[in-house]
mmCIF file of C-alpha atoms and ligand atoms in Angstrom:
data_model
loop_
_atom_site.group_PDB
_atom_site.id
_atom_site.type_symbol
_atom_site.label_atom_id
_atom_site.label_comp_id
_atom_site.label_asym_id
_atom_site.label_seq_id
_atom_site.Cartn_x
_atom_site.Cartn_y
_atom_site.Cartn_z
ATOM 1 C CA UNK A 1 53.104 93.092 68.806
ATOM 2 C CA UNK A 2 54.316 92.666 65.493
ATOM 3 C CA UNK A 3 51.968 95.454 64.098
ATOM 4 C CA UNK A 4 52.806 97.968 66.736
ATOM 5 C CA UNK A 5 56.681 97.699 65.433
ATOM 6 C CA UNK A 6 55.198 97.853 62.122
ATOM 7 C CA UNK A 7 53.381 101.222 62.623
ATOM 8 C CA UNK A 8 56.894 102.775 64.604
ATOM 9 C CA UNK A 9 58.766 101.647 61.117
ATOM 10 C CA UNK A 10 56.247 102.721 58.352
ATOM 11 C CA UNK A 11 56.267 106.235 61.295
ATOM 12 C CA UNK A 12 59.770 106.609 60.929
ATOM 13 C CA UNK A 13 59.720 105.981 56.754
ATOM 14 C CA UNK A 14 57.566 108.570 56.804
ATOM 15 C CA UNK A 15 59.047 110.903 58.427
ATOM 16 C CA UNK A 16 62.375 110.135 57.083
ATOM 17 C CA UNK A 17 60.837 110.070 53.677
ATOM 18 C CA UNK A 18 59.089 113.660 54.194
ATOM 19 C CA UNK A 19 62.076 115.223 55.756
ATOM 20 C CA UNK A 20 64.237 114.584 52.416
ATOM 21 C CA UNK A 21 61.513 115.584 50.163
ATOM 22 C CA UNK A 22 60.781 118.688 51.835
ATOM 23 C CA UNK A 23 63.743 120.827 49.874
ATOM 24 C CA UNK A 24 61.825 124.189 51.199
ATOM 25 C CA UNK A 25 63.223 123.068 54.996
ATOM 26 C CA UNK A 26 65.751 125.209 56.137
ATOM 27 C CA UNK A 27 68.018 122.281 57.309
ATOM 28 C CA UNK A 28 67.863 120.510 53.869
ATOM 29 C CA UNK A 29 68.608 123.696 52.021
ATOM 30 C CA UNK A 30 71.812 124.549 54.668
ATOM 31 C CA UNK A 31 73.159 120.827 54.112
ATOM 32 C CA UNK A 32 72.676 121.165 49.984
ATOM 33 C CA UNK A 33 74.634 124.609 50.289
ATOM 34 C CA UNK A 34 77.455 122.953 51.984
ATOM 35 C CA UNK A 35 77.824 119.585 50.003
ATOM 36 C CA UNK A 36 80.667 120.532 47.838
ATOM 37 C CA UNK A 37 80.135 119.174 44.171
ATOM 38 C CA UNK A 38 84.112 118.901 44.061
ATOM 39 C CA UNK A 39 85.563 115.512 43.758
ATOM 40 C CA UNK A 40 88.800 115.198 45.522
ATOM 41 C CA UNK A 41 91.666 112.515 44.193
ATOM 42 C CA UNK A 42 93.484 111.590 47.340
ATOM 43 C CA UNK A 43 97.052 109.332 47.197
ATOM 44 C CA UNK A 44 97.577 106.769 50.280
ATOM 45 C CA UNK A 45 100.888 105.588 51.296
ATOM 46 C CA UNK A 46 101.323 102.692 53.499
ATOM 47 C CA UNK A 47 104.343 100.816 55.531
ATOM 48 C CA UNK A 48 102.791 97.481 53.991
ATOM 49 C CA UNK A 49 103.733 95.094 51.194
ATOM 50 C CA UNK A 50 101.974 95.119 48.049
ATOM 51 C CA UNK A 51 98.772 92.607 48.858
ATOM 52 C CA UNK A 52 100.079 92.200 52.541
ATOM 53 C CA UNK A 53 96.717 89.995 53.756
ATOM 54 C CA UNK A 54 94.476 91.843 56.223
ATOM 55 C CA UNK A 55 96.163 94.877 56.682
ATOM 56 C CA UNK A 56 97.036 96.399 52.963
ATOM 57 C CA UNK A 57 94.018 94.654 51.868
ATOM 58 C CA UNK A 58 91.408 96.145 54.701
ATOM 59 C CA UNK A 59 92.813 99.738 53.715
ATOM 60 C CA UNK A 60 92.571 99.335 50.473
ATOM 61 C CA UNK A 61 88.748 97.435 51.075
ATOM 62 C CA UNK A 62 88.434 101.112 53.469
ATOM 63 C CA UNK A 63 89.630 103.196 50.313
ATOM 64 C CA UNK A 64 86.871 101.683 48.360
ATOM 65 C CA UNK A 65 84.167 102.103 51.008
ATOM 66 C CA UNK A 66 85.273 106.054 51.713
ATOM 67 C CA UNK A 67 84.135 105.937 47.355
ATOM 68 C CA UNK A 68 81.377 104.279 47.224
ATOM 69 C CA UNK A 69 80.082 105.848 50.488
ATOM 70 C CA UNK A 70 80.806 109.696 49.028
ATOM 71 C CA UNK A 71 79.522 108.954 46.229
ATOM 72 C CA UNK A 72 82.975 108.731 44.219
ATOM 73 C CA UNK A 73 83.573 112.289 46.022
ATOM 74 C CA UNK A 74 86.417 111.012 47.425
ATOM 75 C CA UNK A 75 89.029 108.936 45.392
ATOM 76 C CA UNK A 76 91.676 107.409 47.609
ATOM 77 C CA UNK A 77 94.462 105.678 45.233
ATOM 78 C CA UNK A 78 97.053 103.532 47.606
ATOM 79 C CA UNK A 79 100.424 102.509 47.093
ATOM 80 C CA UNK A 80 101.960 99.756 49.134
ATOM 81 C CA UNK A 81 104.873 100.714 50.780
ATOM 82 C CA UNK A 82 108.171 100.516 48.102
ATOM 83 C CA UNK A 83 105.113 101.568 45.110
ATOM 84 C CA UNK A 84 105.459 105.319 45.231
ATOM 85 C CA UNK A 85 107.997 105.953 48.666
ATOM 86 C CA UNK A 86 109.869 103.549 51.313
ATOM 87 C CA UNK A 87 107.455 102.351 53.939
ATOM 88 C CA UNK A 88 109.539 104.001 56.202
ATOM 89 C CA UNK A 89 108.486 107.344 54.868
ATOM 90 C CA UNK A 90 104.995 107.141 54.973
ATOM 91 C CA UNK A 91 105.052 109.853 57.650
ATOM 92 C CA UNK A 92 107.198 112.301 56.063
ATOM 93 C CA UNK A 93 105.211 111.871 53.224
ATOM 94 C CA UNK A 94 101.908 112.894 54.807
ATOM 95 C CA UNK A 95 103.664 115.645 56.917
ATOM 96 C CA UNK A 96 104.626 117.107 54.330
ATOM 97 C CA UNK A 97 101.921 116.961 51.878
ATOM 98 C CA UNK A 98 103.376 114.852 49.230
ATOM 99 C CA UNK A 99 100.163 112.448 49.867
ATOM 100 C CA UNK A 100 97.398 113.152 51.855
ATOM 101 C CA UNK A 101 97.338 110.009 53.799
ATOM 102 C CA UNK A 102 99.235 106.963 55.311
ATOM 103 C CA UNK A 103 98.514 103.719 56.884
ATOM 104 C CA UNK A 104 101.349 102.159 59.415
ATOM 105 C CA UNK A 105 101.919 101.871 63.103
ATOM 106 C CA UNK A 106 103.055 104.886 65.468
ATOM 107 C CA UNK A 107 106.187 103.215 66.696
ATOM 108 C CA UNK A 108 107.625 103.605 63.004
ATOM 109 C CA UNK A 109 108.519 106.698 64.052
ATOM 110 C CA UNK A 110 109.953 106.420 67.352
ATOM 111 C CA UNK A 111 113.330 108.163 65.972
ATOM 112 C CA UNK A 112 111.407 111.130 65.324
ATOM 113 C CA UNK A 113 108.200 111.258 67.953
ATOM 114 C CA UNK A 114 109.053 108.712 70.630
ATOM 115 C CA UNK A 115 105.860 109.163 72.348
ATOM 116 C CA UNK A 116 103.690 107.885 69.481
ATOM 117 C CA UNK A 117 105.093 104.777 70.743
ATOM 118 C CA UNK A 118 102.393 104.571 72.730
ATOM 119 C CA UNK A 119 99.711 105.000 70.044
ATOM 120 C CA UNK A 120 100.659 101.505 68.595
ATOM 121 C CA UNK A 121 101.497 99.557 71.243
ATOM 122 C CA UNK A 122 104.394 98.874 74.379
ATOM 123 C CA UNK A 123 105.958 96.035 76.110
ATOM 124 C CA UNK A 124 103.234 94.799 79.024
ATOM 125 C CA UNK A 125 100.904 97.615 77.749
ATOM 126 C CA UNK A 126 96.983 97.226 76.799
ATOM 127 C CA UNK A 127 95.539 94.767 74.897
ATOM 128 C CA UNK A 128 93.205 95.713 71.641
ATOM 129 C CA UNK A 129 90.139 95.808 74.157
ATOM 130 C CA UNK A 130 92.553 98.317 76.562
ATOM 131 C CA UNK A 131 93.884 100.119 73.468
ATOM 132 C CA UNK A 132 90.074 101.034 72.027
ATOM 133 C CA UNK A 133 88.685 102.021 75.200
ATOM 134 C CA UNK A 134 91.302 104.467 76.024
ATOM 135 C CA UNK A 135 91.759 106.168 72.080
ATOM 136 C CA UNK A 136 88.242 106.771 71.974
ATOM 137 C CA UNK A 137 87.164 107.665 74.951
ATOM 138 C CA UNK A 138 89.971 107.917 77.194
ATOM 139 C CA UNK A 139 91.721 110.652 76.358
ATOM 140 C CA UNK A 140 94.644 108.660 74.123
ATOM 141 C CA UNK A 141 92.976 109.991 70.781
ATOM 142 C CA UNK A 142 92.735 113.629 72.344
ATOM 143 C CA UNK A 143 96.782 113.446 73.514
ATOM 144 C CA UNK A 144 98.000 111.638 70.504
ATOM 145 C CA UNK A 145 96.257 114.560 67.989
ATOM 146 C CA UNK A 146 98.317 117.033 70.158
ATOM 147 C CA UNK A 147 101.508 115.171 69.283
ATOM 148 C CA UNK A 148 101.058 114.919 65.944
ATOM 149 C CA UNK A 149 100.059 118.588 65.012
ATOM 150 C CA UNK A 150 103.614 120.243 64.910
ATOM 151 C CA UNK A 151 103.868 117.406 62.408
ATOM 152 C CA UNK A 152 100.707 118.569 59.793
ATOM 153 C CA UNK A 153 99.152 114.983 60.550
ATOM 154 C CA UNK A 154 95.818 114.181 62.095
ATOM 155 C CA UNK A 155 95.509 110.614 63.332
ATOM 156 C CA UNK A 156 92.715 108.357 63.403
ATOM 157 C CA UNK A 157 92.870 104.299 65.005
ATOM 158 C CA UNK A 158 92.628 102.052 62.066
ATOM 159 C CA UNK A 159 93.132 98.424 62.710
ATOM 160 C CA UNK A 160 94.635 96.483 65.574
ATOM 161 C CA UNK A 161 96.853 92.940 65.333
ATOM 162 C CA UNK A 162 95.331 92.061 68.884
ATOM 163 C CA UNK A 163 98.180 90.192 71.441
ATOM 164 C CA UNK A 164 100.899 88.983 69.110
ATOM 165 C CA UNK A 165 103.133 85.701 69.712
ATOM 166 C CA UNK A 166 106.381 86.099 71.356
ATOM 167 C CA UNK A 167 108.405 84.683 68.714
ATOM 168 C CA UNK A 168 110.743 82.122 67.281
ATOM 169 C CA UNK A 169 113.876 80.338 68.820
ATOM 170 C CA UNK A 170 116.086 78.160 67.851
ATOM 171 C CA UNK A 171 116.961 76.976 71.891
ATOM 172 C CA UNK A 172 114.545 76.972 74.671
ATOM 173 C CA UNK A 173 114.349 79.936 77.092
ATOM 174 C CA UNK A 174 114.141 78.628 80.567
ATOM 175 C CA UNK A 175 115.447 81.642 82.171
ATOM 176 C CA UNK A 176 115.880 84.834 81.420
ATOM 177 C CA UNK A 177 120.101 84.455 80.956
ATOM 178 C CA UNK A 178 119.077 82.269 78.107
ATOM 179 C CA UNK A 179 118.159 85.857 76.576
ATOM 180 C CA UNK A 180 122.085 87.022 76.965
ATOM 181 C CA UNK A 181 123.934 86.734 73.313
ATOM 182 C CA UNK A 182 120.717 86.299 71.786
ATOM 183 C CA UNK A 183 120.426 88.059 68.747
ATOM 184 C CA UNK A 184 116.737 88.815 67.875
ATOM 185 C CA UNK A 185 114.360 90.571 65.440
ATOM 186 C CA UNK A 186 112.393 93.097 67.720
ATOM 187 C CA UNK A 187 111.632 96.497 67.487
ATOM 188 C CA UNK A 188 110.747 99.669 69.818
ATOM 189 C CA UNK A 189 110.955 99.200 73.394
ATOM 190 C CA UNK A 190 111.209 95.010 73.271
ATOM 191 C CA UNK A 191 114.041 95.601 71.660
ATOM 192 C CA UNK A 192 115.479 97.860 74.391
ATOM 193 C CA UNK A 193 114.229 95.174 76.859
ATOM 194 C CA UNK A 194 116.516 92.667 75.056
ATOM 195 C CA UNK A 195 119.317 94.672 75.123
ATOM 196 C CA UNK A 196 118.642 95.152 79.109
ATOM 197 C CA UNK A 197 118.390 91.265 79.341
ATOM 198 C CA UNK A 198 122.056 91.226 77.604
ATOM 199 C CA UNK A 199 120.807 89.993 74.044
ATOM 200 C CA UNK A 200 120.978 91.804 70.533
ATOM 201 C CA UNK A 201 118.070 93.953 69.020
ATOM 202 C CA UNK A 202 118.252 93.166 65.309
ATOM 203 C CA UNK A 203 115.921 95.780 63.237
ATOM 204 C CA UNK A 204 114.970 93.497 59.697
ATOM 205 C CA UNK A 205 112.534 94.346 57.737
ATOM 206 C CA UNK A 206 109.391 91.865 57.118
ATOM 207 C CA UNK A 207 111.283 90.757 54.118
ATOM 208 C CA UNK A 208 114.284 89.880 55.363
ATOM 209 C CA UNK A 209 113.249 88.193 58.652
ATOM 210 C CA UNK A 210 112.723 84.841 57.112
ATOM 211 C CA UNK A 211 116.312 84.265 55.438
ATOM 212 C CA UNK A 212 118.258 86.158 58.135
ATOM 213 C CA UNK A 213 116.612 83.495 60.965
ATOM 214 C CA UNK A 214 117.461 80.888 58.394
ATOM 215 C CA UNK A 215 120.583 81.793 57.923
ATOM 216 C CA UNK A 216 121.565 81.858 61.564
ATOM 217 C CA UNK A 217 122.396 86.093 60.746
ATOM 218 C CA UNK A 218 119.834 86.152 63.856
ATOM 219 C CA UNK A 219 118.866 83.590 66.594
ATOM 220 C CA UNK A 220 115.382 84.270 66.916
ATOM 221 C CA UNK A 221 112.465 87.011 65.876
ATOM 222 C CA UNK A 222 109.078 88.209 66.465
ATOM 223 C CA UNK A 223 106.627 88.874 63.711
ATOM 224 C CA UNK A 224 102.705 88.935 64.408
ATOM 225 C CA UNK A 225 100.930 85.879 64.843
ATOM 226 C CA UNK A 226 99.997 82.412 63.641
ATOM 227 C CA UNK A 227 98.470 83.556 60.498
ATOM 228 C CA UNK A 228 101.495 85.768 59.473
ATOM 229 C CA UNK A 229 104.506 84.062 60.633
ATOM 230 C CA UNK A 230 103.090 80.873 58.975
ATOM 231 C CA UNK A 231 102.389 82.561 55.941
ATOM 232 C CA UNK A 232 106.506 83.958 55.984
ATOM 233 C CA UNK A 233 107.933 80.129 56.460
ATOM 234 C CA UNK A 234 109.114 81.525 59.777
ATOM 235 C CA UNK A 235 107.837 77.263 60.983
ATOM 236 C CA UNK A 236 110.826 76.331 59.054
ATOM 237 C CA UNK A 237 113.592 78.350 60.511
ATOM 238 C CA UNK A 238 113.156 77.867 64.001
ATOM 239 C CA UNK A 239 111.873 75.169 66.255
ATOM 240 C CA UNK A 240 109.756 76.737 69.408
ATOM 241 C CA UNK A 241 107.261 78.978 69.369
ATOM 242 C CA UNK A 242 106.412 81.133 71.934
ATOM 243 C CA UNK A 243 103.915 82.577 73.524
ATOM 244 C CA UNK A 244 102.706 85.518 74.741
ATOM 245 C CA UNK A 245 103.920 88.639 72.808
ATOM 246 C CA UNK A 246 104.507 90.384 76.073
ATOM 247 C CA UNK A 247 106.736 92.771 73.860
ATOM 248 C CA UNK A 248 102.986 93.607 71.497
ATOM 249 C CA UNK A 249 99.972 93.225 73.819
ATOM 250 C CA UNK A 250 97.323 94.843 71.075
ATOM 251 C CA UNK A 251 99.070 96.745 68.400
ATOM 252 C CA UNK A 252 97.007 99.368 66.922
ATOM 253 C CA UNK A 253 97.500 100.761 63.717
ATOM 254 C CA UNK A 254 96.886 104.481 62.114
ATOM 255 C CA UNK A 255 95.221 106.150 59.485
ATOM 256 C CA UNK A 256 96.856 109.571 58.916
ATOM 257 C CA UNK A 257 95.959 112.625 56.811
ATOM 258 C CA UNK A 258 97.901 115.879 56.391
ATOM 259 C CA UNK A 259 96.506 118.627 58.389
ATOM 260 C CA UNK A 260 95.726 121.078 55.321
ATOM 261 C CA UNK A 261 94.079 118.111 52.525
ATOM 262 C CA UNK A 262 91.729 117.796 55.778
ATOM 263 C CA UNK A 263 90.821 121.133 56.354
ATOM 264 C CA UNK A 264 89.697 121.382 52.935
ATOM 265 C CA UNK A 265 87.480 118.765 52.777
ATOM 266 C CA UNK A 266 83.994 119.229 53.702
ATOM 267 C CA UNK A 267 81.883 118.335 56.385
ATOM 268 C CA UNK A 268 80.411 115.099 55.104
ATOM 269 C CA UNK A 269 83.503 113.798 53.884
ATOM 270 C CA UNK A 270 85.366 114.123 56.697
ATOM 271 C CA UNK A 271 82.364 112.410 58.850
ATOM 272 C CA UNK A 272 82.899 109.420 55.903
ATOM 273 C CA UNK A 273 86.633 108.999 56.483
ATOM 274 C CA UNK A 274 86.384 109.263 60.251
ATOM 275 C CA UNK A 275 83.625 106.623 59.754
ATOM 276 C CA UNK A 276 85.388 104.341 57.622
ATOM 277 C CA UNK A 277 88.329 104.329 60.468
ATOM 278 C CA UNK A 278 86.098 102.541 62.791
ATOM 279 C CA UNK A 279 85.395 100.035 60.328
ATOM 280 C CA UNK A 280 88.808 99.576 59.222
ATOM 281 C CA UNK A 281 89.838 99.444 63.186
ATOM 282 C CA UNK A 282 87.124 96.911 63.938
ATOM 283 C CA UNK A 283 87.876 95.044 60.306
ATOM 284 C CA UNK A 284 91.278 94.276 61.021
ATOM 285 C CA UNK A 285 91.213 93.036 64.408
ATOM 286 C CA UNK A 286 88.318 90.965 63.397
ATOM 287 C CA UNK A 287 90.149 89.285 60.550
ATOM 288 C CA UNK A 288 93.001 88.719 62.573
ATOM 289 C CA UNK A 289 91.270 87.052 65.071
ATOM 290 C CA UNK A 290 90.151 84.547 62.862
ATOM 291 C CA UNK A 291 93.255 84.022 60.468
ATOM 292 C CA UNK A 292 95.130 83.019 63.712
ATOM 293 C CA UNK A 293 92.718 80.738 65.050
ATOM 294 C CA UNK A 294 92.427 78.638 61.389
ATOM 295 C CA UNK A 295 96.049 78.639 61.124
ATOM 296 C CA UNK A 296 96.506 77.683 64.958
ATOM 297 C CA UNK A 297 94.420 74.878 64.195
ATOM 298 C CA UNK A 298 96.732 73.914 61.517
ATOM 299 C CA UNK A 299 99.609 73.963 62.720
ATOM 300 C CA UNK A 300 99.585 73.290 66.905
ATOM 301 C CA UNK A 301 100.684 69.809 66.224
ATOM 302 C CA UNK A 302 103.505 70.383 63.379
ATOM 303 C CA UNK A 303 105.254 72.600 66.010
ATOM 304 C CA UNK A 304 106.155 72.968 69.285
ATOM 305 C CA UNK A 305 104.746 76.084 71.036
ATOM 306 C CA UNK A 306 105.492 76.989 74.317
ATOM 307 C CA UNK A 307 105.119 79.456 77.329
ATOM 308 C CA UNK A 308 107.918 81.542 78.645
ATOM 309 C CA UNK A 309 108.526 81.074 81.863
ATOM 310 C CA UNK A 310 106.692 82.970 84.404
ATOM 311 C CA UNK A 311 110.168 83.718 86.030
ATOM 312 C CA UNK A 312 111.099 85.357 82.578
ATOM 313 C CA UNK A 313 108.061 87.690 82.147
ATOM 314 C CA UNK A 314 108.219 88.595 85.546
ATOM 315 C CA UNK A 315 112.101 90.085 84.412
ATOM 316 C CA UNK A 316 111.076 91.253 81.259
ATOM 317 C CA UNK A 317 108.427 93.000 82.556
ATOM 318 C CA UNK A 318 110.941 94.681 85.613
ATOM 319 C CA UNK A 319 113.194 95.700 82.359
ATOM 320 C CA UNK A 320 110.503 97.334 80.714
ATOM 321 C CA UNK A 321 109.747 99.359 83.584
ATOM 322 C CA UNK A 322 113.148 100.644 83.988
ATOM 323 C CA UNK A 323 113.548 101.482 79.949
ATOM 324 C CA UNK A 324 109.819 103.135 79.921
ATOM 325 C CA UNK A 325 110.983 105.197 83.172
ATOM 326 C CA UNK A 326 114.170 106.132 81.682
ATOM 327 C CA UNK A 327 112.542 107.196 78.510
ATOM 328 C CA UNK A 328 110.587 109.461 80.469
ATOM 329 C CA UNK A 329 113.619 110.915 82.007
ATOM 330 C CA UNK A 330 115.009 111.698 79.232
ATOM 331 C CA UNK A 331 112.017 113.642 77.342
ATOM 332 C CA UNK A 332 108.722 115.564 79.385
ATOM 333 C CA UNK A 333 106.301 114.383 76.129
ATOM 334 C CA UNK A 334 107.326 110.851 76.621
ATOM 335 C CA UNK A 335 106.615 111.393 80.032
ATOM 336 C CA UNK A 336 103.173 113.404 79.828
ATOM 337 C CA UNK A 337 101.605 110.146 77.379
ATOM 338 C CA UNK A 338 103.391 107.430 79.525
ATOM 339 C CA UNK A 339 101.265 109.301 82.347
ATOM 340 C CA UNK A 340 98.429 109.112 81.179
ATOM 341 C CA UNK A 341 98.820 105.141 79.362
ATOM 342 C CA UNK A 342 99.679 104.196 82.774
ATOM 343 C CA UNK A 343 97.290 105.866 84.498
ATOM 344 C CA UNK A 344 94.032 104.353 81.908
ATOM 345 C CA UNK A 345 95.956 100.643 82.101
ATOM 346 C CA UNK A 346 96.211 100.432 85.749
ATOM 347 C CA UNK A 347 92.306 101.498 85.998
ATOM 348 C CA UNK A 348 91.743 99.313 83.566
ATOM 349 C CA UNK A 349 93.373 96.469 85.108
ATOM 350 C CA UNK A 350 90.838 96.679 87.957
ATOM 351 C CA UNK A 351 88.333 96.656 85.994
ATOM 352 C CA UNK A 352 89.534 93.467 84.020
ATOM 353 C CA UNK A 353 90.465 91.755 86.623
ATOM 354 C CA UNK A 354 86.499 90.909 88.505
ATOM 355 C CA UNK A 355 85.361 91.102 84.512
ATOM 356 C CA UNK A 356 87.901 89.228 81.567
ATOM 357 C CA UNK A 357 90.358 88.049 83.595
ATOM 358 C CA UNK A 358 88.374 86.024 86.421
ATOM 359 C CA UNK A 359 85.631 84.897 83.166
ATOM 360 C CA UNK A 360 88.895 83.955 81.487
ATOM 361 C CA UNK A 361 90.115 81.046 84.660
ATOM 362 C CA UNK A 362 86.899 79.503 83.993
HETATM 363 CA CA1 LIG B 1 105.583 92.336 65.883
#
């Protein structure tokens, strides 16, 4: 047996071997005449902190990969958000061709394209697994490139947070009128959610959240998960944690280039960088997987966490229905991608619920 796999191996070194060092083949001498012997010196801006763990460090680790892997063809210098513009302007930035790329999330810029919101992730929407399925081979990837072209930006999936927690209060929630007068840290659609429920969207910055919950400026806040929250003190401002993040089911993350840097790159090095954004997507949502279930570990009997009530998701998830259907209302592009999320989740859901979800009650 073991020689038969050794004869299909030295076979395939052989040919692989004779295919390169045949330069008279007409294929090799095509590829050689379009390998550009340009390098290209790219900037990246991101919406992170300087040395945020797992997500500006996997971008940066991508950065270096898209080098080593083109040969140092392609330099990629990043900037943490606040280094070279606000986070907040990371997609400006790339629109316009100030930089050629940008790391964030799509609901960032939910003033401007309210439909990206979708991109990233909404209240009761897919989780990572959901979110993957339908970007790359759904159709999400396809729509979400057609919303993004009047902008100059092509977007790739690059990273996920997977289901987030639900966040920190200082009083528990037994129903959903313990929501009314709350003011709370959540952004996007949650927040509108809240605000349906009778409580306060707060919009802080990562920064801020910590001393503003500590303070009593805000009554309770989402973040991301074990690893992160723990890692911003958030354990000693508040006393219950919840759980689930019904407001982030799987948060995916972008990579984004301006339109015209791209089109000038060639062939192979746009084949790295797409590439290297499946690695950075799987990266991420790997690391974050396991970050949360060390800190978990650490810290399940220091604090109390708890469930919401099923009474209260059941609401929450009414309230999101109403603000998503509103939305749509309001503007036919929100409505066109909410079509189509909708349409992949509730397949989806059928096809989680006799796979995942009945493996996941054993
Ligand atoms: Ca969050």
């Amino acid at each position: 047996m073991s020689k038969i796999i050794w004869l299909i191996v030295l076979s395939g070194l052989a040919f692989v071997l004779g295919y390169n060092l045949n330069s008279n083949s007409p294929t090799n001498i095509e590829s050689t005449s379009n390998i550009s012997t340009k390098t290209f010196n790219w900037k990246m801006v991101t919406t992170w902190p300087p040395n945020f763990p797992i997500f500006q460090e996997g971008i940066v680790q991508m950065a270096k990969d898209i080098e080593v892997m083109s040969n140092g063809k392609l330099k990629i210098q990043v900037f943490a958000g606040g280094e070279l513009i606000p986070s907040l302007q990371t997609f400006d930035a790339v629109s316009q061709g100030t930089v050629e790329m940008g790391h964030g999330a799509a609901y960032y810029w939910a003033g401007k394209v309210p439909e990206a919101q979708f991109m990233s992730s909404v209240p009761f929407g897919m989780t990572t697994k959901g979110m993957n399925a339908w970007l790359y081979f759904g159709g999400g990837l396809e729509l979400w490139q057609e919303i993004y072209e009047p902008f100059n930006v092509i977007p790739f999936p690059a990273g996920n947070t997977g289901i987030q927690m639900g966040g920190w209060f200082n009083k528990k929630i037994n129903s959903i009128d313990d929501l009314k007068g709350l003011k709370m840290r959540i952004p996007g659609i949650g927040g509108k959610v809240l605000a349906k429920a009778g409580g306060t969207p707060i919009l802080l910055a990562g920064g801020e959240v910590y001393t503003a919950l500590e303070r009593g400026t805000i009554d309770a806040t989402e973040w991301v998960g074990p690893f992160h929250d723990y890692r911003l003190g958030l354990n000693r401002a508040a006393k219950y944690y919840y759980y689930p993040g019904w407001h982030e089911p799987g948060t995916s993350f972008e990579l984004i280039v301006n339109t015209e840097a791209w089109e000038e790159l060639p062939a192979y090095l746009q084949k790295i960088v797409e590439i290297a954004t499946y690695s950075v997507n799987q990266r991420i949502y790997s690391e974050m997987e396991v970050r949360n279930i060390e800190t978990l570990k650490e810290i399940e009997d220091k604090i109390e966490i708890l469930a919401f009530p099923a009474e209260v998701l059941s609401k929450l998830k009414y309230l999101t229905q109403i603000s998503l259907d509103e939305e749509a209302e309001k503007n036919p592009k929100f409505k066109k991608v909410y079509h189509a999320y909708k349409k992949f989740q509730q397949d989806n859901a059928a096809w989680s619920a006799i796979s995942t979800d009945a493996y996941g009650k054993l």
